[in-house]
C-alpha positions as a Markdown table, in Angstrom:
| # | Residue | x | y | z |
|---|---|---|---|---|
| 1 | Met | 150.3 | 34.4 | 84.3 |
| 2 | Thr | 147.2 | 36.2 | 83.0 |
| 3 | Asp | 146.9 | 37.5 | 79.4 |
| 4 | Gly | 146.6 | 41.0 | 80.8 |
| 5 | Val | 150.1 | 40.8 | 82.4 |
| 6 | Val | 151.6 | 39.2 | 79.3 |
| 7 | Ala | 150.2 | 42.0 | 77.1 |
| 8 | Lys | 151.9 | 44.6 | 79.2 |
| 9 | Leu | 155.3 | 43.0 | 78.9 |
| 10 | Ser | 157.9 | 44.2 | 76.3 |
| 11 | Thr | 159.2 | 41.7 | 73.7 |
| 12 | Leu | 162.4 | 41.3 | 75.8 |
| 13 | Asp | 160.4 | 40.5 | 78.9 |
| 14 | Arg | 157.8 | 38.3 | 77.2 |
| 15 | Phe | 160.4 | 36.0 | 75.8 |
| 16 | Leu | 162.9 | 36.2 | 78.7 |
| 17 | Pro | 163.0 | 32.4 | 79.2 |
| 18 | Leu | 164.0 | 32.0 | 75.6 |
| 19 | Trp | 166.7 | 34.6 | 75.8 |
| 20 | Ile | 168.1 | 33.1 | 79.0 |
| 21 | Gly | 168.1 | 29.6 | 77.5 |
| 22 | Ala | 170.0 | 31.0 | 74.5 |
| 23 | Ala | 172.5 | 32.7 | 76.8 |
| 24 | Met | 173.1 | 29.5 | 78.7 |
| 25 | Val | 173.6 | 27.5 | 75.6 |
| 26 | Leu | 175.9 | 30.2 | 74.1 |
| 27 | Gly | 178.0 | 30.3 | 77.2 |
| 28 | Leu | 178.3 | 26.5 | 77.4 |
| 29 | Leu | 179.3 | 26.2 | 73.8 |
| 30 | Ala | 181.8 | 29.0 | 74.0 |
| 31 | Gly | 183.4 | 27.6 | 77.1 |
| 32 | Asp | 183.6 | 24.1 | 75.6 |
| 33 | Trp | 184.6 | 25.0 | 72.1 |
| 34 | Ile | 186.9 | 28.0 | 72.5 |
| 35 | Pro | 190.3 | 26.8 | 73.9 |
| 36 | Gly | 191.5 | 28.8 | 76.9 |
| 37 | Leu | 188.4 | 31.0 | 77.1 |
| 38 | Asp | 187.8 | 30.1 | 80.8 |
| 39 | Thr | 191.4 | 30.9 | 81.7 |
| 40 | Ala | 191.3 | 34.2 | 79.8 |
| 41 | Leu | 188.1 | 35.2 | 81.6 |
| 42 | Asn | 189.4 | 34.2 | 85.0 |
| 43 | Ala | 192.6 | 36.1 | 84.3 |
| 44 | Val | 190.6 | 39.4 | 84.0 |
| 45 | Ala | 190.1 | 39.8 | 87.7 |
| 46 | Ile | 190.7 | 42.5 | 90.3 |
| 47 | Asp | 191.6 | 41.2 | 93.8 |
| 48 | Gly | 190.0 | 37.8 | 93.1 |
| 49 | Ile | 186.7 | 39.3 | 91.7 |
| 50 | Ser | 186.0 | 38.3 | 88.1 |
| 51 | Leu | 185.8 | 41.6 | 86.2 |
| 52 | Pro | 183.4 | 40.4 | 83.5 |
| 53 | Ile | 180.9 | 39.0 | 86.1 |
| 54 | Ala | 181.2 | 42.1 | 88.2 |
| 55 | Ile | 180.4 | 44.4 | 85.2 |
| 56 | Gly | 177.5 | 42.2 | 84.2 |
| 57 | Leu | 176.0 | 42.3 | 87.8 |
| 58 | Leu | 176.5 | 46.0 | 88.2 |
| 59 | Val | 174.9 | 46.8 | 84.9 |
| 60 | Met | 172.0 | 44.4 | 85.8 |
| 61 | Met | 171.4 | 45.8 | 89.2 |
| 62 | Tyr | 171.7 | 49.6 | 88.6 |
| 63 | Pro | 168.4 | 50.2 | 86.6 |
| 64 | Val | 166.4 | 48.3 | 89.2 |
| 65 | Leu | 167.9 | 50.1 | 92.1 |
| 66 | Ala | 167.4 | 53.4 | 90.3 |
| 67 | Lys | 163.6 | 52.6 | 90.3 |
| 68 | Val | 163.5 | 52.4 | 94.1 |
| 69 | Arg | 161.7 | 55.2 | 95.8 |
| 70 | Tyr | 164.1 | 55.8 | 98.6 |
| 71 | Asp | 161.8 | 58.2 | 100.4 |
| 72 | Lys | 159.3 | 55.3 | 100.9 |
| 73 | Leu | 161.8 | 53.0 | 102.7 |
| 74 | Asp | 160.4 | 53.9 | 106.1 |
| 75 | Ser | 157.2 | 52.0 | 105.2 |
| 76 | Val | 159.3 | 48.9 | 104.9 |
| 77 | Thr | 161.5 | 49.3 | 108.0 |
| 78 | Gly | 158.3 | 49.7 | 110.0 |
| 79 | Asp | 157.0 | 46.3 | 108.8 |
| 80 | Arg | 158.4 | 44.1 | 111.6 |
| 81 | Lys | 156.6 | 41.0 | 110.3 |
| 82 | Leu | 158.4 | 41.3 | 107.0 |
| 83 | Leu | 161.8 | 42.0 | 108.5 |
| 84 | Trp | 161.8 | 39.3 | 111.2 |
| 85 | Ser | 160.4 | 36.8 | 108.7 |
| 86 | Ser | 163.2 | 37.5 | 106.3 |
| 87 | Leu | 165.9 | 37.1 | 109.0 |
| 88 | Val | 164.5 | 33.8 | 110.2 |
| 89 | Leu | 164.1 | 32.4 | 106.6 |
| 90 | Asn | 167.5 | 33.6 | 105.5 |
| 91 | Trp | 169.7 | 32.9 | 108.4 |
| 92 | Leu | 168.0 | 30.0 | 110.3 |
| 93 | Ile | 165.9 | 28.1 | 107.8 |
| 94 | Gly | 168.0 | 28.5 | 104.6 |
| 95 | Pro | 171.4 | 27.3 | 105.8 |
| 96 | Ala | 169.8 | 24.5 | 107.8 |
| 97 | Leu | 167.8 | 23.3 | 104.8 |
| 98 | Met | 170.9 | 23.3 | 102.5 |
| 99 | Phe | 172.9 | 21.4 | 105.1 |
| 100 | Ala | 170.3 | 18.7 | 105.4 |
| 101 | Leu | 169.8 | 18.4 | 101.6 |
| 102 | Ala | 173.6 | 18.3 | 101.0 |
| 103 | Trp | 173.9 | 15.4 | 103.4 |
| 104 | Val | 170.9 | 13.5 | 102.1 |
| 105 | Phe | 171.8 | 13.8 | 98.4 |
| 106 | Leu | 175.6 | 13.8 | 98.6 |
| 107 | Pro | 176.6 | 11.6 | 101.6 |
| 108 | Asp | 179.4 | 10.0 | 99.5 |
| 109 | Leu | 180.7 | 13.2 | 97.8 |
| 110 | Pro | 182.3 | 15.4 | 100.6 |
| 111 | Glu | 183.7 | 18.1 | 98.2 |
| 112 | Tyr | 180.4 | 18.8 | 96.5 |
| 113 | Arg | 178.6 | 18.6 | 99.8 |
| 114 | Thr | 180.8 | 21.2 | 101.3 |
| 115 | Gly | 180.4 | 23.4 | 98.3 |
| 116 | Leu | 176.6 | 23.3 | 98.6 |
| 117 | Ile | 176.7 | 24.1 | 102.3 |
| 118 | Ile | 178.8 | 27.2 | 101.4 |
| 119 | Val | 176.2 | 28.2 | 98.8 |
| 120 | Gly | 173.4 | 27.9 | 101.4 |
| 121 | Leu | 175.3 | 30.2 | 103.8 |
| 122 | Ala | 175.7 | 33.0 | 101.2 |
| 123 | Arg | 172.4 | 34.8 | 101.2 |
| 124 | Cys | 171.5 | 36.7 | 98.1 |
| 125 | Ile | 172.3 | 40.4 | 97.6 |
| 126 | Ala | 172.5 | 40.8 | 93.8 |
| 127 | Met | 170.5 | 38.8 | 91.3 |
| 128 | Val | 167.4 | 38.6 | 93.5 |
| 129 | Ile | 166.9 | 42.2 | 92.8 |
| 130 | Ile | 166.0 | 41.5 | 89.2 |
| 131 | Trp | 163.9 | 38.4 | 89.9 |
| 132 | Asn | 161.9 | 40.4 | 92.4 |
| 133 | Asp | 161.4 | 43.2 | 89.8 |
| 134 | Leu | 160.3 | 40.8 | 87.1 |
| 135 | Ala | 157.7 | 39.3 | 89.4 |
| 136 | Cys | 156.4 | 42.8 | 90.3 |
| 137 | Gly | 157.5 | 42.5 | 93.9 |
| 138 | Asp | 158.0 | 45.4 | 96.2 |
| 139 | Arg | 161.2 | 47.3 | 95.1 |
| 140 | Glu | 161.5 | 49.2 | 98.3 |
| 141 | Ala | 161.1 | 46.1 | 100.4 |
| 142 | Ala | 163.7 | 44.2 | 98.2 |
| 143 | Ala | 166.2 | 47.1 | 98.7 |
| 144 | Val | 165.8 | 46.9 | 102.5 |
| 145 | Leu | 165.9 | 43.1 | 102.8 |
| 146 | Val | 169.0 | 42.9 | 100.6 |
| 147 | Ala | 170.7 | 45.6 | 102.7 |
| 148 | Leu | 169.7 | 43.6 | 105.8 |
| 149 | Asn | 171.1 | 40.4 | 104.3 |
| 150 | Ser | 174.3 | 42.3 | 103.6 |
| 151 | Val | 174.8 | 43.4 | 107.2 |
| 152 | Phe | 174.1 | 39.9 | 108.5 |
| 153 | Gln | 176.4 | 38.4 | 105.8 |
| 154 | Val | 179.3 | 40.4 | 107.1 |
| 155 | Ile | 178.5 | 39.4 | 110.7 |
| 156 | Ala | 177.3 | 35.8 | 110.4 |
| 157 | Phe | 178.9 | 34.1 | 107.4 |
| 158 | Gly | 182.1 | 33.1 | 109.0 |
| 159 | Ala | 180.4 | 31.9 | 112.2 |
| 160 | Leu | 177.8 | 29.9 | 110.3 |
| 161 | Gly | 180.5 | 28.3 | 108.1 |
| 162 | Trp | 182.3 | 27.2 | 111.3 |
| 163 | Phe | 179.0 | 25.9 | 112.8 |
| 164 | Tyr | 177.7 | 24.0 | 109.8 |
| 165 | Leu | 181.0 | 22.6 | 108.6 |
| 166 | Ser | 182.7 | 21.8 | 111.9 |
| 167 | Val | 180.6 | 22.1 | 115.0 |
| 168 | Leu | 177.3 | 20.5 | 113.9 |
| 169 | Pro | 178.8 | 17.6 | 112.0 |
| 170 | Gly | 180.9 | 16.9 | 115.1 |
| 171 | Trp | 177.8 | 16.8 | 117.2 |
| 172 | Leu | 176.1 | 14.4 | 114.7 |
| 173 | Gly | 179.2 | 12.2 | 114.4 |
| 174 | Leu | 179.8 | 13.3 | 110.8 |
| 175 | Pro | 183.1 | 14.2 | 109.1 |
| 176 | Gln | 184.1 | 17.8 | 109.8 |
| 177 | Thr | 185.6 | 20.4 | 107.4 |
| 178 | Asp | 187.5 | 23.6 | 108.2 |
| 179 | Leu | 186.6 | 26.8 | 106.3 |
| 180 | Ala | 189.0 | 29.7 | 106.1 |
| 181 | Val | 187.0 | 32.8 | 105.3 |
| 182 | Ser | 188.4 | 36.3 | 105.2 |
| 183 | Gly | 186.2 | 39.0 | 106.7 |
| 184 | Trp | 187.5 | 41.4 | 104.1 |
| 185 | Gln | 186.4 | 39.0 | 101.3 |
| 186 | Ile | 182.8 | 39.2 | 102.6 |
| 187 | Val | 182.9 | 42.9 | 103.0 |
| 188 | Lys | 184.3 | 43.3 | 99.6 |
| 189 | Ser | 181.6 | 41.2 | 98.0 |
| 190 | Val | 178.9 | 43.4 | 99.7 |
| 191 | Leu | 180.5 | 46.7 | 98.8 |
| 192 | Ile | 181.0 | 45.8 | 95.1 |
| 193 | Phe | 177.8 | 43.9 | 94.3 |
| 194 | Leu | 175.4 | 45.9 | 96.4 |
| 195 | Gly | 177.2 | 49.1 | 97.5 |
| 196 | Ile | 178.1 | 50.4 | 94.1 |
| 197 | Pro | 174.8 | 49.9 | 92.3 |
| 198 | Leu | 172.8 | 51.0 | 95.4 |
| 199 | Leu | 174.8 | 54.3 | 95.6 |
| 200 | Ala | 174.4 | 54.8 | 91.8 |
| 201 | Gly | 170.7 | 54.2 | 91.9 |
| 202 | Tyr | 170.2 | 56.5 | 94.9 |
| 203 | Leu | 172.2 | 59.3 | 93.3 |
| 204 | Ser | 170.4 | 58.9 | 90.0 |
| 205 | Arg | 167.0 | 59.3 | 91.6 |
| 206 | Arg | 168.0 | 62.2 | 93.9 |
| 207 | Ile | 169.8 | 64.2 | 91.1 |
| 208 | Gly | 167.2 | 63.3 | 88.5 |
| 209 | Glu | 164.2 | 64.4 | 90.6 |
| 210 | Arg | 165.9 | 67.5 | 91.8 |
| 211 | Thr | 166.8 | 68.7 | 88.3 |
| 212 | Lys | 163.9 | 67.4 | 86.2 |
| 213 | Gly | 161.2 | 66.3 | 88.7 |
| 214 | Arg | 159.7 | 62.9 | 89.6 |
| 215 | Asp | 157.4 | 62.8 | 86.6 |
| 216 | Trp | 160.3 | 63.2 | 84.1 |
| 217 | Tyr | 162.4 | 60.7 | 86.0 |
| 218 | Glu | 159.8 | 58.0 | 86.1 |
| 219 | Ser | 158.2 | 58.5 | 82.8 |
| 220 | Lys | 161.3 | 59.4 | 80.7 |
| 221 | Phe | 164.5 | 58.3 | 82.3 |
| 222 | Leu | 163.5 | 55.0 | 83.9 |
| 223 | Pro | 162.0 | 53.5 | 80.7 |
| 224 | Arg | 165.2 | 54.3 | 78.8 |
| 225 | Ile | 167.5 | 52.5 | 81.2 |
| 226 | Gly | 165.0 | 49.7 | 82.1 |
| 227 | Pro | 166.1 | 47.2 | 79.4 |
| 228 | Val | 169.7 | 47.6 | 80.4 |
| 229 | Ala | 169.1 | 45.4 | 83.5 |
| 230 | Leu | 168.1 | 42.4 | 81.3 |
| 231 | Tyr | 171.0 | 42.9 | 78.9 |
| 232 | Gly | 173.3 | 42.8 | 82.0 |
| 233 | Leu | 171.6 | 39.6 | 83.2 |
| 234 | Leu | 172.0 | 37.9 | 79.8 |
| 235 | Phe | 175.7 | 39.0 | 79.6 |
| 236 | Thr | 176.3 | 37.7 | 83.1 |
| 237 | Ile | 174.7 | 34.3 | 82.3 |
| 238 | Val | 176.9 | 33.9 | 79.1 |
| 239 | Ile | 180.0 | 34.7 | 81.1 |
| 240 | Leu | 179.1 | 32.3 | 84.0 |
| 241 | Phe | 178.4 | 29.4 | 81.7 |
| 242 | Ala | 181.4 | 30.1 | 79.5 |
| 243 | Leu | 183.7 | 30.0 | 82.6 |
| 244 | Gln | 182.6 | 26.5 | 83.4 |
| 245 | Gly | 181.5 | 25.1 | 80.0 |
| 246 | Asn | 184.5 | 22.8 | 79.9 |
| 247 | Gln | 184.0 | 21.4 | 83.4 |
| 248 | Ile | 180.3 | 20.9 | 83.0 |
| 249 | Ala | 180.7 | 19.1 | 79.6 |
| 250 | Ser | 183.4 | 16.8 | 81.1 |
| 251 | Arg | 181.5 | 16.0 | 84.3 |
| 252 | Pro | 177.8 | 15.9 | 83.4 |
| 253 | Leu | 176.9 | 13.2 | 86.0 |
| 254 | Asp | 178.5 | 15.2 | 88.8 |
| 255 | Val | 176.6 | 18.2 | 87.7 |
| 256 | Val | 173.3 | 16.2 | 87.8 |
| 257 | Arg | 174.2 | 15.0 | 91.4 |
| 258 | Ile | 174.8 | 18.6 | 92.5 |
| 259 | Ala | 171.7 | 19.9 | 90.7 |
| 260 | Leu | 169.2 | 17.6 | 92.5 |
| 261 | Pro | 169.6 | 19.1 | 96.1 |
| 262 | Leu | 169.7 | 22.5 | 94.6 |
| 263 | Leu | 166.4 | 22.0 | 92.8 |
| 264 | Ala | 164.9 | 20.7 | 96.0 |
| 265 | Tyr | 166.3 | 23.7 | 97.9 |
| 266 | Phe | 165.0 | 26.4 | 95.6 |
| 267 | Ala | 161.6 | 24.8 | 95.4 |
| 268 | Val | 161.2 | 24.3 | 99.1 |
| 269 | Met | 162.6 | 27.7 | 100.1 |
| 270 | Trp | 160.6 | 29.7 | 97.6 |
| 271 | Ala | 157.3 | 27.8 | 98.1 |
| 272 | Gly | 157.7 | 27.7 | 101.9 |
| 273 | Ser | 158.5 | 31.4 | 102.1 |
| 274 | Tyr | 155.7 | 32.3 | 99.8 |
| 275 | Ala | 153.2 | 30.4 | 101.8 |
| 276 | Phe | 154.6 | 31.9 | 105.0 |
| 277 | Gly | 154.3 | 35.4 | 103.7 |
| 278 | Ala | 150.7 | 34.8 | 102.6 |
| 279 | Ala | 149.9 | 33.2 | 106.0 |
| 280 | Leu | 151.3 | 36.3 | 107.8 |
| 281 | Gly | 148.8 | 38.5 | 105.8 |
| 282 | Leu | 151.5 | 40.2 | 103.6 |
| 283 | Asn | 150.3 | 41.6 | 100.3 |
| 284 | Tyr | 151.3 | 40.1 | 97.0 |
| 285 | Glu | 154.3 | 42.5 | 96.5 |
| 286 | Arg | 155.9 | 41.8 | 99.9 |
| 287 | Thr | 155.1 | 38.1 | 99.8 |
| 288 | Thr | 156.9 | 37.8 | 96.5 |
| 289 | Thr | 159.8 | 39.8 | 97.8 |
| 290 | Leu | 160.1 | 37.7 | 100.9 |
| 291 | Ala | 160.0 | 34.5 | 98.8 |
| 292 | Phe | 162.7 | 35.6 | 96.3 |
| 293 | Thr | 165.0 | 37.1 | 98.8 |
| 294 | Ala | 164.8 | 33.8 | 100.9 |
| 295 | Ala | 165.3 | 31.5 | 97.9 |
| 296 | Gly | 168.2 | 33.3 | 96.2 |
| 297 | Asn | 171.9 | 32.9 | 97.1 |
| 298 | Asn | 175.0 | 35.1 | 96.7 |
| 299 | Phe | 176.8 | 32.8 | 94.3 |
| 300 | Glu | 179.6 | 35.4 | 93.8 |
| 301 | Leu | 180.6 | 35.1 | 97.4 |
| 302 | Ala | 180.1 | 31.3 | 97.5 |
| 303 | Ile | 182.3 | 30.8 | 94.5 |
| 304 | Ala | 185.0 | 33.2 | 95.7 |
| 305 | Val | 185.1 | 31.5 | 99.2 |
| 306 | Ala | 185.3 | 28.0 | 97.6 |
| 307 | Ile | 188.1 | 29.0 | 95.3 |
| 308 | Ala | 190.1 | 30.8 | 97.9 |
| 309 | Thr | 189.8 | 27.9 | 100.4 |
| 310 | Phe | 189.8 | 24.8 | 98.2 |
| 311 | Gly | 191.2 | 25.9 | 94.8 |
| 312 | Ala | 189.7 | 26.8 | 91.4 |
| 313 | Thr | 189.5 | 23.2 | 90.2 |
| 314 | Ser | 188.1 | 21.8 | 93.4 |
| 315 | Gly | 184.8 | 20.0 | 93.8 |
| 316 | Gln | 183.7 | 22.7 | 96.2 |
| 317 | Ala | 184.2 | 25.4 | 93.5 |
| 318 | Leu | 182.3 | 23.3 | 90.9 |
| 319 | Ala | 179.4 | 23.0 | 93.3 |
| 320 | Gly | 179.4 | 26.7 | 93.8 |
| 321 | Val | 179.3 | 27.3 | 90.1 |
| 322 | Val | 176.5 | 24.8 | 89.5 |
| 323 | Gly | 174.5 | 26.9 | 92.0 |
| 324 | Pro | 173.6 | 29.8 | 89.7 |
| 325 | Leu | 173.4 | 27.5 | 86.7 |
| 326 | Ile | 170.4 | 25.8 | 88.4 |
| 327 | Glu | 169.2 | 29.0 | 90.2 |
| 328 | Val | 168.8 | 31.1 | 87.0 |
| 329 | Pro | 166.3 | 28.8 | 85.1 |
| 330 | Val | 164.5 | 27.8 | 88.3 |
| 331 | Leu | 163.9 | 31.3 | 89.6 |
| 332 | Val | 162.9 | 32.5 | 86.1 |
| 333 | Ala | 160.2 | 29.8 | 86.2 |
| 334 | Leu | 159.2 | 30.9 | 89.7 |
| 335 | Val | 158.8 | 34.5 | 88.4 |
| 336 | Tyr | 156.0 | 33.2 | 86.1 |
| 337 | Val | 154.5 | 31.1 | 88.9 |
| 338 | Ser | 154.5 | 34.1 | 91.2 |
| 339 | Leu | 152.7 | 36.2 | 88.5 |
| 340 | Ala | 150.1 | 33.5 | 88.0 |
| 341 | Leu | 149.4 | 33.5 | 91.8 |
| 342 | Arg | 149.0 | 37.3 | 91.8 |
| 343 | Lys | 145.2 | 37.0 | 91.2 |
| 344 | Arg | 144.8 | 35.2 | 94.5 |
| 345 | Phe | 145.7 | 38.4 | 96.4 |
| 346 | Thr | 143.2 | 41.3 | 96.7 |
| 347 | Pro | 145.2 | 44.5 | 96.1 |
| 348 | Lys | 144.6 | 47.5 | 98.3 |
| 349 | Pro | 144.0 | 50.8 | 96.5 |
| 350 | Ala | 147.4 | 52.2 | 97.6 |
| 351 | Glu | 149.2 | 49.2 | 96.3 |
| 352 | Ser | 147.4 | 48.8 | 93.0 |
| 353 | Glu | 148.2 | 52.4 | 91.8 |
| 354 | Arg | 151.9 | 51.6 | 91.2 |
| 355 | Met | 152.6 | 50.7 | 87.6 |
| 356 | Arg | 155.7 | 48.8 | 86.7 |
| 357 | Ser | 157.9 | 50.2 | 83.9 |
């Protein structure tokens, strides 16, 4: 990342890896040292959705979605290269890659392997919003691609779970697994983790611009709520790590085994998607958005499905939980890699005029 980019970052943004590391350690220590904390946090749930995690994600996503210029979305929906690339990467390449890595790295651990395959099927609709924004990706493109992923998630998640856990292993002569997935569970995940902050962000911009004007909204209102997204992110990380601090501390070698294919997955998906976007001639903003939306996963849905199908203490659930524990530091690092690669793109005048708050 260039010095010019660093100089424009706030103290919170500039030292984000440090704050995230501290949040991870705080969560792990709290989960390991405070008896019954994980049980208490899991008990605070509404219809199977962890309330503290839901609150953290909603607080994290709202400011970013409030920044989206919804009147510019047609410029994204008209970009067929971007849309088709995202669909192929998310729904063909991503699940197939996770299936292959799970079998290569965990041939002797069927519970963890199944958990990882479920993570690969759950395409990201939440946390990717903030990674994209930190990397100065295209906000409008991110909103469209996340919405597209949501639609396909409702339609395809159950069918892909059946294919990758039952049909394909049968064809390959491998052990098969059944996955009971409720369609309502998927719809609920989409409505809560995308629908609520998307509606709030849209209404904020519409009402704010109508009453005070766009200049006030973008120069006064957005800078005030901007830091809230990172506070929500840090809170979510603390809760996530606290929920599994005891399990992680008691099974460190298992966590390492699960982490290896995840590291490979995030690296290959992000780098491959980034290179693909650049080869298609997409600009920096949309290449970045394509890479992060392809590399991220909907860990909320993956964990919920694993717990509902196999139980809260199952290996499948642990694999689902390790997903965000690896995804968070890896994608934070990739934010900085992306910013460092920014200088390789030649910005067009219309693209370079947008300043990030």
